[in-house]
Short mmCIF file of C-alpha atoms in Angstrom, two decimals:
data_model
loop_
_atom_site.label_atom_id
_atom_site.label_comp_id
_atom_site.label_asym_id
_atom_site.label_seq_id
_atom_site.Cartn_x
_atom_site.Cartn_y
_atom_site.Cartn_z
CA MET U 26 -37.77 5.44 23.40
CA ALA U 27 -35.68 3.61 20.82
CA SER U 28 -32.09 2.79 21.66
CA LEU U 29 -28.99 1.30 20.09
CA SER U 30 -25.89 0.03 21.83
CA LEU U 31 -22.69 -0.32 19.82
CA SER U 32 -19.68 -2.32 20.95
CA SER U 33 -16.82 -4.39 19.58
CA PRO U 34 -17.16 -6.62 16.49
CA SER U 35 -17.18 -10.34 17.11
CA ALA U 36 -17.20 -13.44 14.97
CA ALA U 37 -20.97 -13.28 15.01
CA ASN U 38 -21.37 -9.71 13.80
CA THR U 39 -18.25 -9.08 11.73
CA PRO U 40 -19.24 -8.54 8.09
CA SER U 41 -18.85 -11.75 6.09
CA TYR U 42 -17.33 -9.86 3.18
CA LEU U 43 -14.33 -8.68 5.24
CA SER U 44 -11.31 -9.60 3.16
CA SER U 45 -7.87 -8.44 2.12
CA SER U 46 -5.81 -8.10 -1.00
CA SER U 47 -2.73 -6.50 -2.42
CA SER U 48 -2.06 -5.20 -5.85
CA ASN U 49 0.69 -3.79 -8.00
CA PHE U 50 0.30 -0.16 -8.89
CA PHE U 51 0.32 0.86 -12.50
CA SER U 52 3.70 0.45 -14.12
CA SER U 53 5.03 1.50 -17.48
CA SER U 54 3.93 -1.77 -19.09
CA SER U 55 1.10 -1.89 -21.60
CA SER U 56 -1.48 -3.37 -19.24
CA LEU U 57 -2.69 -2.89 -15.70
CA SER U 58 -1.59 -5.54 -13.24
CA PHE U 59 -3.04 -7.15 -10.13
CA THR U 60 -1.57 -9.92 -7.98
CA THR U 61 -2.79 -11.84 -4.93
CA SER U 62 -1.68 -14.69 -2.74
CA GLN U 63 -3.56 -16.82 -0.22
CA SER U 64 -2.95 -16.44 3.52
CA LEU U 65 -5.47 -15.61 6.24
CA SER U 66 -5.03 -12.57 8.43
CA ARG U 67 -7.21 -10.76 10.93
CA ASN U 68 -6.04 -7.40 9.60
CA SER U 69 -8.19 -6.82 6.52
CA VAL U 70 -6.89 -4.83 3.60
CA PHE U 71 -9.76 -4.65 1.15
CA SER U 72 -13.33 -5.84 1.14
CA CYS U 73 -15.68 -5.62 -1.77
CA ILE U 74 -19.34 -6.25 -2.46
CA LYS U 75 -19.96 -7.10 -6.09
CA CYS U 76 -23.56 -7.41 -7.24
CA ASP U 77 -24.13 -10.57 -9.27
CA LEU U 78 -24.92 -9.72 -12.89
CA GLY U 79 -27.68 -12.31 -13.01
CA ASN U 80 -30.03 -11.33 -10.20
CA GLY U 81 -28.55 -8.19 -8.64
CA ASN U 82 -27.78 -9.92 -5.34
CA PRO U 83 -24.35 -9.22 -3.82
CA SER U 84 -21.75 -11.93 -4.30
CA ILE U 85 -18.71 -11.69 -2.08
CA PRO U 86 -15.18 -12.37 -3.35
CA ILE U 87 -12.72 -13.24 -0.57
CA ILE U 88 -9.07 -12.45 -1.27
CA ASN U 89 -6.65 -12.79 1.62
CA GLU U 90 -3.14 -11.42 1.99
CA ARG U 91 -1.06 -10.86 5.11
CA THR U 92 0.62 -7.72 3.78
CA LEU U 93 -0.77 -4.24 3.18
CA PRO U 94 -1.69 -3.09 -0.34
CA LYS U 95 1.03 -1.29 -2.25
CA PHE U 96 -0.19 2.22 -1.50
CA LEU U 97 0.02 1.51 2.24
CA GLU U 98 3.02 -0.83 2.24
CA SER U 99 5.23 1.54 0.26
CA ALA U 100 4.42 4.38 2.65
CA ARG U 101 5.28 2.47 5.83
CA MET U 102 7.33 4.32 8.38
CA GLU U 103 10.99 3.43 8.49
CA LYS U 104 10.79 3.13 12.26
CA SER U 105 8.15 0.64 13.32
CA VAL U 106 5.75 1.60 16.07
CA ASN U 107 4.55 -0.77 18.76
CA ARG U 108 0.87 -0.24 18.18
CA THR U 109 -0.19 -2.84 20.70
CA ASN U 110 1.19 -0.72 23.53
CA ASN U 111 -0.18 2.53 22.10
CA SER U 112 -3.68 1.13 21.64
CA THR U 113 -4.40 1.24 25.38
CA ARG U 114 -4.93 5.02 25.15
CA LEU U 115 -6.83 4.92 21.85
CA LYS U 116 -10.61 4.57 21.85
CA LEU U 117 -12.78 4.08 18.77
CA PHE U 118 -16.54 4.71 18.93
CA SER U 119 -19.22 4.45 16.28
CA GLY U 120 -22.34 6.49 15.70
CA THR U 121 -25.47 4.99 14.16
CA ALA U 122 -24.92 6.32 10.62
CA ASN U 123 -22.55 3.59 9.35
CA PRO U 124 -21.77 1.02 12.09
CA SER U 125 -20.57 -1.63 9.62
CA LEU U 126 -17.73 0.63 8.42
CA SER U 127 -16.77 1.34 12.04
CA GLN U 128 -16.63 -2.39 12.76
CA GLU U 129 -14.36 -2.96 9.78
CA ILE U 130 -12.04 -0.15 10.90
CA ALA U 131 -11.85 -1.67 14.38
CA TRP U 132 -11.16 -5.11 12.85
CA TYR U 133 -8.32 -3.73 10.75
CA MET U 134 -6.80 -1.92 13.74
CA GLY U 135 -7.13 -4.96 16.00
CA LEU U 136 -9.23 -2.99 18.48
CA ASP U 137 -12.64 -3.35 20.06
CA LEU U 138 -15.25 -0.71 19.36
CA GLY U 139 -15.96 1.35 22.47
CA LYS U 140 -19.25 0.76 24.24
CA ILE U 141 -21.72 3.58 23.70
CA LYS U 142 -25.46 3.94 24.19
CA ILE U 143 -27.36 6.09 21.70
CA LYS U 144 -31.11 6.62 22.16
CA ARG U 145 -33.89 8.52 20.43
CA PHE U 146 -36.61 9.96 22.62
CA ALA U 147 -40.21 10.01 21.43
CA ASP U 148 -39.90 13.66 20.40
CA GLY U 149 -36.76 12.95 18.33
CA GLU U 150 -34.16 14.19 20.82
CA ILE U 151 -30.88 12.24 20.90
CA TYR U 152 -29.29 10.82 24.04
CA VAL U 153 -25.67 9.64 24.14
CA GLN U 154 -23.85 7.92 27.00
CA LEU U 155 -20.33 6.46 26.91
CA GLU U 156 -20.37 3.13 28.74
CA GLU U 157 -16.63 3.06 29.46
CA SER U 158 -14.03 5.52 30.69
CA VAL U 159 -12.24 7.74 28.16
CA ARG U 160 -10.39 9.89 30.69
CA GLY U 161 -7.02 10.89 29.23
CA CYS U 162 -7.66 8.89 26.03
CA ASP U 163 -7.27 9.72 22.34
CA VAL U 164 -10.87 9.24 21.13
CA TYR U 165 -12.02 8.75 17.51
CA LEU U 166 -15.71 9.05 16.65
CA VAL U 167 -16.77 7.51 13.31
CA GLN U 168 -19.91 9.18 11.97
CA PRO U 169 -20.64 10.23 8.37
CA THR U 170 -23.23 12.99 8.08
CA CYS U 171 -25.31 11.18 5.48
CA THR U 172 -29.09 10.81 5.23
CA PRO U 173 -30.80 11.73 7.52
CA THR U 174 -28.15 14.45 7.42
CA ASN U 175 -29.29 16.74 10.22
CA GLU U 176 -29.97 13.88 12.63
CA ASN U 177 -26.57 12.28 12.03
CA LEU U 178 -24.83 15.65 12.36
CA MET U 179 -26.56 16.36 15.67
CA GLU U 180 -25.66 12.88 16.90
CA LEU U 181 -22.00 13.54 16.08
CA LEU U 182 -22.06 16.85 17.97
CA ILE U 183 -23.59 15.20 21.05
CA MET U 184 -21.01 12.38 20.89
CA VAL U 185 -18.19 14.94 20.79
CA ASP U 186 -19.72 16.77 23.74
CA ALA U 187 -20.06 13.54 25.73
CA CYS U 188 -16.38 12.72 25.17
CA ARG U 189 -15.27 16.22 26.11
CA ARG U 190 -17.30 16.12 29.35
CA ALA U 191 -15.85 12.67 30.11
CA SER U 192 -12.33 14.21 30.15
CA ALA U 193 -11.03 12.71 26.91
CA LYS U 194 -7.56 14.03 26.14
CA LYS U 195 -8.25 14.48 22.41
CA VAL U 196 -11.39 14.01 20.33
CA THR U 197 -11.18 13.38 16.58
CA ALA U 198 -14.34 13.41 14.46
CA VAL U 199 -13.90 10.81 11.69
CA ILE U 200 -16.36 11.95 9.01
CA PRO U 201 -16.12 9.65 5.97
CA TYR U 202 -18.81 11.72 4.23
CA PHE U 203 -19.17 15.43 5.04
CA GLY U 204 -22.80 16.13 4.17
CA TYR U 205 -22.80 19.91 3.74
CA ALA U 206 -19.58 20.11 1.72
CA ARG U 207 -21.37 21.25 -1.45
CA ALA U 208 -22.59 24.44 0.25
CA ASP U 209 -19.05 25.81 0.25
CA ARG U 210 -19.52 29.18 -1.46
CA LYS U 211 -22.11 31.75 -2.47
CA THR U 212 -23.27 31.36 -6.06
CA GLN U 213 -26.10 33.89 -5.68
CA GLY U 214 -26.90 36.75 -3.36
CA ARG U 215 -28.23 36.12 0.16
CA GLU U 216 -27.15 32.45 0.26
CA SER U 217 -25.65 30.77 3.31
CA ILE U 218 -22.31 28.95 3.34
CA ALA U 219 -23.49 25.92 5.30
CA ALA U 220 -20.14 24.10 5.10
CA LYS U 221 -18.54 26.84 7.21
CA LEU U 222 -21.45 26.78 9.67
CA VAL U 223 -21.15 23.02 10.16
CA ALA U 224 -17.38 23.33 10.60
CA ASN U 225 -17.99 25.90 13.35
CA LEU U 226 -20.51 23.62 15.05
CA ILE U 227 -18.09 20.68 15.13
CA THR U 228 -15.30 22.89 16.47
CA GLU U 229 -17.47 24.51 19.15
CA ALA U 230 -18.78 21.10 20.25
CA GLY U 231 -15.22 20.31 21.33
CA ALA U 232 -13.55 18.35 18.53
CA ASP U 233 -9.77 18.73 18.39
CA ARG U 234 -9.33 17.33 14.88
CA VAL U 235 -11.37 16.24 11.86
CA LEU U 236 -10.59 13.32 9.56
CA ALA U 237 -12.63 13.46 6.34
CA CYS U 238 -12.69 11.59 3.03
CA ASP U 239 -12.71 13.25 -0.40
CA LEU U 240 -14.27 16.60 0.45
CA HIS U 241 -16.27 18.12 -2.40
CA SER U 242 -13.77 20.97 -2.62
CA GLY U 243 -10.41 21.46 -0.98
CA GLN U 244 -11.25 24.88 0.43
CA SER U 245 -13.63 23.24 2.92
CA MET U 246 -10.58 22.31 4.99
CA GLY U 247 -10.00 26.02 5.55
CA TYR U 248 -13.42 26.42 7.16
CA PHE U 249 -12.22 24.52 10.23
CA ASP U 250 -10.20 26.28 12.92
CA ILE U 251 -8.78 22.89 13.98
CA PRO U 252 -6.48 20.48 12.07
CA VAL U 253 -8.12 18.54 9.21
CA ASP U 254 -6.69 15.31 7.75
CA HIS U 255 -8.06 14.96 4.23
CA VAL U 256 -8.05 11.29 3.18
CA TYR U 257 -8.12 10.55 -0.56
CA CYS U 258 -9.87 7.30 -1.46
CA GLN U 259 -8.42 7.13 -4.99
CA PRO U 260 -5.91 4.36 -4.09
CA VAL U 261 -8.74 1.98 -3.16
CA ILE U 262 -10.47 2.48 -6.52
CA LEU U 263 -7.17 2.41 -8.43
CA ASP U 264 -6.22 -0.92 -6.87
CA TYR U 265 -9.58 -2.37 -7.90
CA LEU U 266 -9.29 -1.05 -11.46
CA ALA U 267 -5.90 -2.73 -11.67
CA SER U 268 -7.70 -6.07 -11.34
CA LYS U 269 -9.67 -5.38 -14.54
CA SER U 270 -6.56 -6.06 -16.68
CA ILE U 271 -7.46 -3.31 -19.15
CA ALA U 272 -4.68 -2.37 -21.55
CA ALA U 273 -3.25 1.02 -20.62
CA GLU U 274 -3.44 2.30 -24.20
CA ASP U 275 -7.22 1.62 -24.22
CA LEU U 276 -7.96 3.78 -21.19
CA VAL U 277 -9.20 7.36 -21.06
CA VAL U 278 -10.20 9.16 -17.86
CA VAL U 279 -13.22 11.43 -18.16
CA SER U 280 -14.28 14.34 -15.97
CA PRO U 281 -18.11 14.56 -16.02
CA ASP U 282 -17.93 18.36 -15.70
CA VAL U 283 -15.42 21.17 -15.89
CA GLY U 284 -15.31 21.52 -12.09
CA GLY U 285 -13.88 18.02 -11.66
CA VAL U 286 -10.95 18.38 -14.07
CA ALA U 287 -8.28 18.58 -11.34
CA ARG U 288 -9.62 15.42 -9.69
CA ALA U 289 -9.75 13.54 -13.00
CA ARG U 290 -6.25 14.70 -13.97
CA ALA U 291 -4.79 13.37 -10.69
CA PHE U 292 -6.64 10.08 -11.24
CA ALA U 293 -5.37 9.79 -14.82
CA LYS U 294 -1.80 10.39 -13.70
CA LYS U 295 -2.03 7.36 -11.40
CA LEU U 296 -3.61 5.30 -14.18
CA SER U 297 -0.42 4.96 -16.20
CA ASP U 298 -0.74 8.65 -17.14
CA ALA U 299 -3.90 7.91 -19.15
CA PRO U 300 -5.28 10.59 -21.51
CA LEU U 301 -7.97 12.95 -20.22
CA ALA U 302 -11.37 13.90 -21.66
CA ILE U 303 -13.87 16.45 -20.34
CA VAL U 304 -17.64 16.63 -20.66
CA ASP U 305 -18.56 20.28 -21.15
CA LYS U 306 -22.17 21.13 -20.21
CA ARG U 307 -23.70 24.41 -21.25
CA ARG U 308 -27.14 25.99 -21.28
CA SER U 309 -28.09 28.34 -24.08
CA GLY U 310 -30.68 30.01 -21.84
CA HIS U 311 -32.99 29.56 -18.87
CA ASN U 312 -35.25 26.50 -19.08
CA VAL U 313 -33.40 25.39 -22.21
CA ALA U 314 -32.05 21.86 -22.51
CA GLU U 315 -28.35 21.35 -21.84
CA VAL U 316 -25.92 21.38 -24.73
CA MET U 317 -23.19 18.80 -24.07
CA ASN U 318 -19.82 18.74 -25.78
CA LEU U 319 -16.90 16.38 -25.35
CA ILE U 320 -13.35 17.65 -25.18
CA GLY U 321 -10.99 14.80 -26.04
CA ASP U 322 -11.06 11.52 -27.96
CA VAL U 323 -12.81 8.42 -26.57
CA ARG U 324 -13.51 6.49 -29.77
CA GLY U 325 -12.82 2.77 -29.28
CA LYS U 326 -11.58 3.40 -25.71
CA VAL U 327 -12.61 2.29 -22.23
CA ALA U 328 -13.82 5.49 -20.57
CA VAL U 329 -13.52 5.84 -16.78
CA MET U 330 -15.64 8.68 -15.41
CA VAL U 331 -14.40 10.02 -12.06
CA ASP U 332 -16.33 12.14 -9.55
CA ASP U 333 -16.38 12.64 -5.79
CA MET U 334 -20.02 11.58 -5.39
CA ILE U 335 -23.08 10.33 -7.22
CA ASP U 336 -26.29 11.93 -5.96
CA THR U 337 -29.17 11.78 -8.45
CA ALA U 338 -26.78 10.48 -11.17
CA GLY U 339 -28.01 13.00 -13.76
CA THR U 340 -24.50 14.20 -14.63
CA ILE U 341 -23.08 10.66 -14.79
CA ALA U 342 -25.95 9.27 -16.87
CA LYS U 343 -25.90 12.12 -19.41
CA GLY U 344 -22.13 11.95 -19.60
CA ALA U 345 -22.22 8.19 -20.23
CA ALA U 346 -24.76 8.65 -23.01
CA LEU U 347 -22.53 11.25 -24.66
CA LEU U 348 -19.47 9.00 -24.37
CA HIS U 349 -21.31 6.16 -26.12
CA GLN U 350 -22.40 8.58 -28.86
CA GLU U 351 -18.76 9.55 -29.34
CA GLY U 352 -17.75 5.90 -29.80
CA ALA U 353 -16.54 4.76 -26.37
CA ARG U 354 -16.31 0.96 -26.14
CA GLU U 355 -17.15 0.72 -22.43
CA VAL U 356 -17.95 3.29 -19.74
CA TYR U 357 -17.11 2.89 -16.04
CA ALA U 358 -18.25 5.31 -13.33
CA CYS U 359 -16.06 5.71 -10.20
CA CYS U 360 -16.91 7.79 -7.15
CA THR U 361 -16.16 7.84 -3.43
CA HIS U 362 -19.57 8.74 -2.00
CA ALA U 363 -22.66 6.78 -3.11
CA VAL U 364 -25.40 9.22 -2.06
CA PHE U 365 -27.89 7.64 -4.52
CA SER U 366 -30.87 9.99 -4.18
CA PRO U 367 -33.85 9.06 -6.40
CA PRO U 368 -33.88 8.50 -9.36
CA ALA U 369 -30.16 7.54 -9.26
CA ILE U 370 -30.69 3.76 -9.30
CA GLU U 371 -32.92 3.88 -12.39
CA ARG U 372 -30.37 6.00 -14.24
CA LEU U 373 -27.33 3.96 -13.22
CA SER U 374 -28.90 0.58 -13.99
CA GLY U 375 -30.19 1.65 -17.40
CA GLY U 376 -27.42 -0.14 -19.33
CA LEU U 377 -25.20 2.82 -20.19
CA LEU U 378 -22.54 1.87 -17.64
CA GLN U 379 -20.43 -1.28 -17.65
CA GLU U 380 -19.78 -0.92 -13.90
CA VAL U 381 -20.43 1.63 -11.13
CA ILE U 382 -17.60 1.55 -8.58
CA VAL U 383 -18.20 3.25 -5.23
CA THR U 384 -16.88 3.01 -1.66
CA ASN U 385 -18.61 2.44 1.67
CA THR U 386 -18.00 5.90 3.15
CA LEU U 387 -21.76 5.92 3.61
CA PRO U 388 -24.03 2.88 3.74
CA VAL U 389 -25.76 1.64 0.60
CA ALA U 390 -29.15 0.09 1.36
CA GLU U 391 -29.69 -3.37 -0.05
CA LYS U 392 -32.73 -2.09 -1.96
CA ASN U 393 -30.32 0.13 -3.92
CA TYR U 394 -28.16 -2.74 -5.17
CA PHE U 395 -28.19 -3.22 -8.93
CA PRO U 396 -26.23 -5.56 -11.23
CA GLN U 397 -23.49 -3.09 -12.24
CA LEU U 398 -22.72 -1.93 -8.68
CA THR U 399 -19.42 -2.65 -6.91
CA ILE U 400 -18.79 -1.38 -3.36
CA LEU U 401 -15.20 -1.16 -2.10
CA SER U 402 -14.25 -0.77 1.55
CA VAL U 403 -12.14 2.15 2.77
CA ALA U 404 -11.91 0.72 6.30
CA ASN U 405 -8.23 -0.17 6.01
CA LEU U 406 -7.32 3.25 4.63
CA LEU U 407 -9.15 4.97 7.47
CA GLY U 408 -7.74 2.55 10.04
CA GLU U 409 -4.19 3.18 8.87
CA THR U 410 -4.79 6.95 8.93
CA ILE U 411 -6.15 6.80 12.47
CA TRP U 412 -3.07 4.85 13.59
CA ARG U 413 -0.76 7.45 12.05
CA VAL U 414 -2.61 10.37 13.60
CA HIS U 415 -2.47 8.63 16.98
CA ASP U 416 1.25 7.90 16.57
CA ASP U 417 2.00 11.46 15.38
CA SER U 418 3.27 10.04 12.09
CA SER U 419 2.91 11.29 8.52
CA VAL U 420 -0.51 10.84 6.89
CA SER U 421 0.29 12.43 3.53
CA SER U 422 3.01 9.83 2.85
CA ILE U 423 0.24 7.25 2.31
CA PHE U 424 -0.80 9.00 -0.90
CA LEU U 425 2.60 9.79 -2.40
#
């Protein structure tokens, strides 16, 4: 019987790339800006893994700043909250899907991860035991439902059940990546809507609230009969893009398909109201190659493709090829969820993309690193959101 015990991060196991930074948001000037200053702080703001362009190994920039980034600092509550006192009734536990993200969240919040024992029996059954009291506590369980999707989902459900049976006051499922979000509607007859089914499972297991990042479609929030806090990870990527010092007039934001136009438009608005282009994919018939058209002008521009996830990277790779054909100078790909199912790595590392910018909502295996890959941490964004939910403060003000 295999087992895993998760507890608080220490100096020995805290990720070495934990760092912090602050940046100016995009102003009306002709270029994007980014500023930093040096001062150590335990509360991290951003961390980033950047793969070295020479050998593909991750090199780790450390930028330290005592203050929050602009998108968090500007949204601070007028009345400060004594979080040290409130933290006694807040418990943070991690599943096995992405423990490094959970540790970073705990580090940002100044908390210790709760002690939990998670085991796998020989027949694959999952065993969960909380190793500390949660009676009357506000409990947050961090567990993305990434690969292996069904196992991680079942583990989350059992964790919720364990907390409920241990008399937790409130249980919040923190799901950085909601695995079944794409099955959100019927496109053909006799199909299931798995996103609704999974929402029912989480609710019936005993969760009081869900905190999720960049759901594939907004209507998925309506599948839950409990409150859902939808966290947008755009500010993390926008702050990083600000460090590229690309002239605003050279930028164009590209939606890789018609379905992502609303997402790309919101992103472009934050990027100094950059122009928008759309990749239009059509099939002339069954088993006929796709016909791809570009709506908008990218000639001589730096194109930034925006999507919620990269799975097999077929859409991104074909879109990048079309953008180069249409005269784009450079092409960047930005997404929140790096699913990276084969053959994604081969497509993304083929030279069409200047940089692939993703977040750590789900773990990226070291074997999937490639020279153009940059991984940004959303730990601080999630940590700040958890604090605000616990304090009964506004979450949406973070993203205004």
